[in-house]
CSV table of C-alpha atoms and ligand atoms in Angstrom, one decimal:
chain,number,residue,atom,x,y,z
A,1,MET,CA,-20.7,-20.7,1.6
A,2,ASP,CA,-19.4,-19.2,4.9
A,3,THR,CA,-16.3,-16.9,4.7
A,4,GLY,CA,-14.0,-19.6,6.2
A,5,SER,CA,-15.0,-22.1,3.6
A,6,VAL,CA,-14.6,-19.5,0.8
A,7,LEU,CA,-11.0,-18.7,2.0
A,8,SER,CA,-10.1,-22.4,2.2
A,9,THR,CA,-11.5,-23.0,-1.4
A,10,ILE,CA,-9.5,-20.0,-2.6
A,11,ALA,CA,-6.3,-21.1,-0.9
A,12,ALA,CA,-6.6,-24.5,-2.6
A,13,GLU,CA,-7.4,-23.0,-6.0
A,14,VAL,CA,-4.5,-20.5,-6.1
A,15,GLN,CA,-1.9,-23.1,-5.0
A,16,PRO,CA,-0.7,-23.7,-8.6
A,17,LEU,CA,0.1,-20.0,-8.8
A,18,VAL,CA,2.0,-19.7,-5.5
A,19,GLY,CA,5.6,-19.5,-6.4
A,20,GLN,CA,5.0,-18.2,-9.9
A,21,GLY,CA,6.4,-14.8,-10.8
A,22,ALA,CA,9.6,-13.3,-9.4
A,23,VAL,CA,10.4,-12.5,-5.7
A,24,ALA,CA,11.7,-8.9,-5.3
A,25,SER,CA,15.5,-9.3,-5.5
A,26,TYR,CA,16.8,-5.7,-5.2
A,27,ILE,CA,17.7,-6.2,-1.5
A,28,PRO,CA,18.9,-9.4,0.3
A,29,PRO,CA,16.2,-9.5,3.0
A,30,LEU,CA,13.4,-9.6,0.4
A,31,ALA,CA,15.3,-11.9,-2.0
A,32,ALA,CA,15.6,-14.5,0.8
A,33,ILE,CA,11.8,-14.8,1.3
A,34,ASP,CA,10.4,-18.3,0.5
A,35,PRO,CA,8.3,-17.9,-2.7
A,36,ALA,CA,6.0,-20.7,-1.6
A,37,ARG,CA,4.3,-18.5,1.1
A,38,PHE,CA,0.6,-17.6,0.8
A,39,GLY,CA,-1.8,-16.0,3.2
A,40,LEU,CA,-5.2,-14.5,3.0
A,41,ALA,CA,-7.3,-12.7,5.6
A,42,VAL,CA,-10.6,-11.0,5.6
A,43,ARG,CA,-12.0,-8.7,8.3
A,44,ALA,CA,-15.7,-7.7,8.2
A,45,THR,CA,-16.7,-4.3,9.5
A,46,ASP,CA,-18.5,-6.1,12.3
A,47,GLY,CA,-15.1,-7.3,13.5
A,48,ALA,CA,-15.4,-11.0,12.3
A,49,GLU,CA,-12.0,-12.2,11.1
A,50,HIS,CA,-11.1,-15.2,8.9
A,51,ALA,CA,-7.7,-16.2,7.8
A,52,VAL,CA,-6.0,-19.0,5.9
A,53,GLY,CA,-2.4,-20.1,5.2
A,54,ASP,CA,0.4,-17.7,6.3
A,55,ALA,CA,-2.0,-14.9,7.2
A,56,THR,CA,-0.5,-14.3,10.6
A,57,GLU,CA,3.2,-14.1,9.5
A,58,ARG,CA,4.7,-10.6,9.2
A,59,PHE,CA,6.2,-9.5,5.9
A,60,SER,CA,7.5,-6.3,4.4
A,61,ILE,CA,4.5,-4.2,3.5
A,62,GLN,CA,6.5,-1.9,1.2
A,63,SER,CA,4.3,0.4,-1.0
A,64,ILE,CA,1.1,-0.6,0.9
A,65,ALA,CA,2.4,2.0,3.5
A,66,LYS,CA,1.9,4.8,0.9
A,67,VAL,CA,-1.8,4.8,1.7
A,68,LEU,CA,-1.0,5.3,5.4
A,69,SER,CA,1.3,8.2,4.8
A,70,LEU,CA,-1.2,9.8,2.4
A,71,ALA,CA,-3.9,9.5,5.1
A,72,VAL,CA,-1.7,11.4,7.5
A,73,ALA,CA,-0.6,14.0,4.8
A,74,MET,CA,-4.2,14.7,3.8
A,75,ASP,CA,-5.1,15.3,7.4
A,76,LEU,CA,-2.1,17.5,8.1
A,77,GLU,CA,-2.0,19.5,4.9
A,78,GLY,CA,-5.6,19.6,3.6
A,79,ASP,CA,-6.3,20.3,0.0
A,80,THR,CA,-3.1,22.3,-0.6
A,81,LEU,CA,-1.4,18.9,-0.9
A,82,TRP,CA,-3.0,18.6,-4.4
A,83,ALA,CA,-1.1,21.5,-5.8
A,84,ARG,CA,2.0,19.3,-5.7
A,85,VAL,CA,0.7,15.9,-6.6
A,86,GLY,CA,-2.0,14.7,-9.0
A,87,ARG,CA,-4.8,12.2,-8.7
A,88,GLU,CA,-4.7,10.5,-12.1
A,89,PRO,CA,-3.6,6.9,-13.0
A,90,SER,CA,-0.1,6.9,-14.2
A,91,GLY,CA,-0.1,4.0,-16.7
A,92,THR,CA,3.7,3.8,-16.1
A,93,ALA,CA,5.9,1.8,-13.7
A,94,PHE,CA,5.8,2.8,-10.0
A,95,ASN,CA,9.4,4.2,-10.1
A,96,SER,CA,9.3,6.0,-13.5
A,97,LEU,CA,11.6,9.0,-13.9
A,98,VAL,CA,10.5,9.8,-17.5
A,99,GLN,CA,6.9,10.7,-16.5
A,100,LEU,CA,8.0,13.2,-13.9
A,101,GLU,CA,9.9,15.1,-16.6
A,102,ALA,CA,6.9,15.1,-18.9
A,103,ASP,CA,4.6,16.2,-16.1
A,104,GLY,CA,6.8,19.2,-15.2
A,105,GLY,CA,7.8,17.9,-11.8
A,106,VAL,CA,4.2,17.3,-10.5
A,107,PRO,CA,3.9,13.5,-9.9
A,108,ARG,CA,0.8,11.9,-11.5
A,109,ASN,CA,-0.5,10.5,-8.2
A,110,PRO,CA,0.5,9.7,-4.6
A,111,MET,CA,0.9,6.0,-5.1
A,112,ILE,CA,3.9,6.1,-7.5
A,113,ASN,CA,7.2,6.7,-5.9
A,114,ALA,CA,7.5,10.3,-7.0
A,115,GLY,CA,4.1,11.1,-5.5
A,116,ALA,CA,4.8,9.2,-2.3
A,117,LEU,CA,8.0,11.3,-1.9
A,118,VAL,CA,5.9,14.5,-2.1
A,119,VAL,CA,3.5,13.0,0.4
A,120,MET,CA,6.3,12.2,2.8
A,121,ASP,CA,7.8,15.7,2.3
A,122,ALA,CA,4.4,17.1,3.4
A,123,VAL,CA,4.3,14.9,6.5
A,124,LEU,CA,7.8,15.8,7.5
A,125,ALA,CA,7.1,19.5,7.1
A,126,HIS,CA,4.6,19.1,10.0
A,127,THR,CA,6.5,16.6,12.1
A,128,GLY,CA,10.3,16.8,11.8
A,129,PRO,CA,12.7,14.4,10.3
A,130,ASP,CA,10.9,11.1,10.8
A,131,ALA,CA,7.5,9.8,10.0
A,132,THR,CA,6.4,8.9,13.5
A,133,PRO,CA,2.8,10.1,13.0
A,134,VAL,CA,2.3,7.5,10.3
A,135,LEU,CA,3.5,4.8,12.7
A,136,ASP,CA,1.2,6.3,15.3
A,137,LEU,CA,-1.7,6.0,12.8
A,138,VAL,CA,-0.9,2.3,12.1
A,139,ARG,CA,-0.6,1.6,15.9
A,140,ALA,CA,-3.9,3.4,16.6
A,141,ALA,CA,-5.6,1.7,13.7
A,142,THR,CA,-4.5,-1.7,14.8
A,143,ASP,CA,-4.4,-1.1,18.5
A,144,ASP,CA,-1.0,-2.8,18.5
A,145,ALA,CA,2.0,-0.7,19.8
A,146,THR,CA,4.5,-3.4,18.8
A,147,LEU,CA,4.1,-2.8,15.1
A,148,THR,CA,7.4,-1.4,13.8
A,149,VAL,CA,9.8,-1.3,10.8
A,150,ASP,CA,12.2,-4.1,10.1
A,151,GLY,CA,15.6,-2.5,10.6
A,152,ALA,CA,17.5,-4.8,8.2
A,153,VAL,CA,15.0,-4.1,5.4
A,154,ALA,CA,15.1,-0.3,6.1
A,155,GLU,CA,18.9,-0.2,6.0
A,156,ALA,CA,19.1,-2.2,2.8
A,157,GLU,CA,16.4,0.0,1.2
A,158,ILE,CA,18.3,3.2,2.1
A,159,ALA,CA,21.6,1.8,0.9
A,160,THR,CA,20.1,0.8,-2.6
A,161,ALA,CA,17.5,3.6,-3.1
A,162,HIS,CA,19.4,5.2,-6.0
A,163,ARG,CA,16.4,5.6,-8.2
A,164,THR,CA,14.2,6.9,-5.4
A,165,ARG,CA,17.0,9.3,-4.5
A,166,ALA,CA,17.2,10.5,-8.1
A,167,LEU,CA,13.4,11.1,-8.1
A,168,ALA,CA,13.7,13.1,-4.8
A,169,HIS,CA,16.5,15.3,-6.1
A,170,TYR,CA,14.6,15.8,-9.4
A,171,LEU,CA,11.5,16.8,-7.4
A,172,LYS,CA,13.7,19.2,-5.5
A,173,ALA,CA,15.1,20.7,-8.7
A,174,PHE,CA,11.5,21.3,-9.9
A,175,GLY,CA,10.7,23.0,-6.5
A,176,THR,CA,8.0,20.3,-5.7
A,177,LEU,CA,9.9,19.1,-2.6
A,178,ARG,CA,10.3,21.6,0.1
A,179,GLY,CA,12.5,19.7,2.6
A,180,ASP,CA,15.9,17.9,2.2
A,181,PRO,CA,15.5,15.2,-0.4
A,182,ASP,CA,17.8,12.7,1.4
A,183,THR,CA,15.8,13.1,4.6
A,184,VAL,CA,12.6,12.5,2.7
A,185,VAL,CA,14.0,9.3,1.0
A,186,GLU,CA,15.2,7.9,4.3
A,187,ALA,CA,11.7,8.4,5.9
A,188,TYR,CA,10.1,6.9,2.8
A,189,CYS,CA,12.4,3.8,2.9
A,190,ARG,CA,11.8,3.3,6.7
A,191,LEU,CA,8.0,3.4,6.1
A,192,CYS,CA,8.2,0.9,3.3
A,193,ALA,CA,10.1,-1.4,5.7
A,194,LEU,CA,7.1,-1.8,8.0
A,195,SER,CA,6.4,-5.4,8.8
A,196,MET,CA,2.8,-6.6,9.2
A,197,SER,CA,0.8,-9.7,8.6
A,198,CYS,CA,-2.4,-10.1,6.5
A,199,VAL,CA,-4.5,-10.1,9.7
A,200,GLU,CA,-2.8,-6.9,11.0
A,201,LEU,CA,-3.2,-5.2,7.6
A,202,CYS,CA,-6.9,-6.0,7.7
A,203,ARG,CA,-7.2,-4.3,11.1
A,204,ALA,CA,-5.0,-1.3,10.0
A,205,PHE,CA,-7.1,-0.6,6.9
A,206,THR,CA,-10.5,-1.1,8.6
A,207,PHE,CA,-10.9,2.7,8.7
A,208,LEU,CA,-11.2,2.6,4.9
A,209,ALA,CA,-14.2,0.2,5.1
A,210,THR,CA,-15.9,2.1,7.9
A,211,GLY,CA,-15.8,5.7,6.8
A,212,GLY,CA,-12.8,6.4,9.0
A,213,HIS,CA,-13.2,4.3,12.1
A,214,ALA,CA,-10.5,2.0,13.5
A,215,PRO,CA,-11.6,-1.4,15.0
A,216,SER,CA,-11.6,0.3,18.4
A,217,GLY,CA,-14.2,2.7,17.2
A,218,GLN,CA,-11.8,5.7,17.2
A,219,GLN,CA,-12.3,8.0,14.2
A,220,VAL,CA,-8.8,8.1,12.6
A,221,ILE,CA,-9.7,10.0,9.4
A,222,SER,CA,-12.9,11.7,8.2
A,223,THR,CA,-15.5,9.9,6.1
A,224,ARG,CA,-14.7,12.2,3.2
A,225,GLN,CA,-11.0,11.4,3.4
A,226,ALA,CA,-11.8,7.6,3.5
A,227,LYS,CA,-13.9,8.0,0.3
A,228,ARG,CA,-11.0,9.9,-1.3
A,229,LEU,CA,-8.4,7.4,-0.3
A,230,ASN,CA,-10.4,4.5,-1.7
A,231,ALA,CA,-10.8,6.3,-5.0
A,232,ILE,CA,-7.1,6.9,-5.2
A,233,MET,CA,-6.4,3.2,-4.4
A,234,LEU,CA,-8.9,2.1,-7.1
A,235,THR,CA,-7.4,4.2,-9.8
A,236,CYS,CA,-3.7,4.2,-8.8
A,237,GLY,CA,-3.1,1.6,-6.1
A,238,VAL,CA,-1.6,-1.2,-8.4
A,239,TYR,CA,0.1,1.2,-10.8
A,240,ASP,CA,0.0,0.3,-14.5
A,241,GLU,CA,-2.2,-2.7,-13.7
A,242,ALA,CA,-5.0,-0.6,-12.3
A,243,GLY,CA,-7.4,-1.3,-15.2
A,244,ASP,CA,-6.8,-5.0,-15.3
A,245,PHE,CA,-7.1,-5.3,-11.5
A,246,ALA,CA,-10.4,-3.3,-11.4
A,247,TYR,CA,-11.7,-5.6,-14.2
A,248,ARG,CA,-10.6,-8.8,-12.4
A,249,VAL,CA,-11.0,-7.9,-8.7
A,250,GLY,CA,-13.2,-4.8,-8.6
A,251,LEU,CA,-12.0,-3.3,-5.3
A,252,PRO,CA,-9.8,-0.4,-4.3
A,253,ALA,CA,-6.4,-1.9,-3.4
A,254,LYS,CA,-2.8,-1.2,-2.7
A,255,SER,CA,0.1,-3.6,-3.5
A,256,GLY,CA,3.7,-3.8,-2.4
A,257,VAL,CA,6.8,-5.5,-3.8
A,258,GLY,CA,6.9,-7.6,-0.6
A,259,GLY,CA,4.0,-9.5,-2.2
A,260,GLY,CA,1.2,-8.0,-0.1
A,261,ILE,CA,-2.0,-6.6,-1.4
A,262,VAL,CA,-4.8,-4.9,0.7
A,263,ALA,CA,-8.2,-4.5,-0.8
A,264,VAL,CA,-11.3,-2.7,0.6
A,265,MET,CA,-15.0,-3.3,0.1
A,266,PRO,CA,-16.4,0.0,1.6
A,267,GLY,CA,-19.1,-0.7,4.2
A,268,GLU,CA,-18.4,-4.4,4.3
A,269,PHE,CA,-14.8,-5.8,4.7
A,270,VAL,CA,-11.0,-5.5,4.2
A,271,ALA,CA,-9.1,-8.3,2.6
A,272,ALA,CA,-5.3,-8.7,2.7
A,273,THR,CA,-3.2,-11.3,0.9
A,274,TRP,CA,0.5,-12.2,0.8
A,275,SER,CA,2.5,-14.2,-1.7
A,276,PRO,CA,5.9,-13.0,-2.7
A,277,GLY,CA,5.9,-14.0,-6.4
A,278,LEU,CA,5.3,-10.8,-8.4
A,279,GLY,CA,4.0,-10.4,-12.0
A,280,PRO,CA,5.6,-8.0,-14.5
A,281,ARG,CA,3.9,-4.9,-13.0
A,282,GLY,CA,5.2,-5.7,-9.4
A,283,ASN,CA,1.9,-7.1,-8.1
A,284,SER,CA,1.6,-10.5,-6.4
A,285,VAL,CA,0.4,-13.2,-8.9
A,286,ALA,CA,-1.3,-15.5,-6.5
A,287,GLY,CA,-2.5,-12.6,-4.4
A,288,THR,CA,-4.3,-11.0,-7.3
A,289,MET,CA,-5.9,-14.2,-8.2
A,290,ALA,CA,-7.0,-14.8,-4.6
A,291,LEU,CA,-8.7,-11.4,-4.5
A,292,GLU,CA,-10.3,-12.1,-7.9
A,293,LEU,CA,-11.7,-15.3,-6.6
A,294,LEU,CA,-12.8,-13.6,-3.3
A,295,THR,CA,-15.0,-11.1,-5.1
A,296,THR,CA,-16.2,-13.7,-7.6
A,297,TYR,CA,-17.2,-16.3,-4.9
A,298,THR,CA,-18.8,-13.7,-2.5
A,299,GLY,CA,-20.4,-11.7,-5.3
A,300,ARG,CA,-19.2,-8.6,-3.5
A,301,SER,CA,-17.3,-5.8,-5.2
A,302,VAL,CA,-17.7,-2.1,-5.8
A,303,PHE,CA,-19.1,-2.9,-9.2
B,1,DON,O1,10.3,2.3,-3.6
B,1,DON,C1,10.7,1.1,-3.6
B,1,DON,O2,11.4,0.8,-4.5
B,1,DON,C2,10.2,0.1,-2.6
B,1,DON,N1,10.7,0.3,-1.4
B,1,DON,C3,8.7,0.0,-2.6
B,1,DON,C4,8.2,-0.2,-3.9
B,1,DON,C5,6.9,-1.0,-4.0
B,1,DON,O3,6.5,-1.7,-3.1
B,1,DON,C6,6.2,-0.9,-5.3
B,1,DON,N2,5.0,-1.7,-5.3
B,1,DON,N3,4.7,-2.7,-5.9
């Protein structure tokens, strides 16, 4: 079957799951999203793109952005970053406070919120109070200067980020954060409010399937860093569902509470899916199934 037919088959098969789960309700702009949306896009490393459903509609990428800030932090900071954040799966919720206490103030990995705050702190130490270099990476990777944050989502995130703010101040108390915790939280919230479509996400994450090259051919990170980012996505990208996701899908991936998931088959393709209904671990129900069917029907996964 060709890729277009595979995507159409998957879209039909996941339809009963679309709308299942719970749409993120902690801020009004996300709570208002129609749960019946579903999109799936695949971009091969040779540039061939296929899409089905709502794959060109922009949505809030949320925690998917953590991979992009980590790519920038690894570039700016080098290996010293790893003194302040670990690389092990957490097995706990993405916003856990308890684990940070148990781990002595060093977050388990850069994909959970505590770790993403340390990553943002590292970025800001090199760039000033906003995360423009991360936006620059996204724009360079997609070759699209119009990509930007959704202001309403960003303001709502900032107004309600009490738990994230608690984590940031806790990290500061441990000495893990160097900068101002509230500045770090604001930059983190703005980054989570990036709006992108499945097709745009496939372009933006192409560098992880090509050893560091954007669709334009520009090397945006080194091959070694691309390998490392894929490893962190595989082990930590979907939080306390990492084991089940690896079993079902078998690809490095990153999810967000907006209902998006990006998955990478190194050397071959990037896939992105969007459906807002989330399972109990905060990952899209229909999106996870779509990716499971994609690797099953194509016979391609890292395993
Ligand atoms: O930190 C938060 O609460 C959100 N802005 C992002 C969380 C998120 O996407 C977790 N992923 N499933």
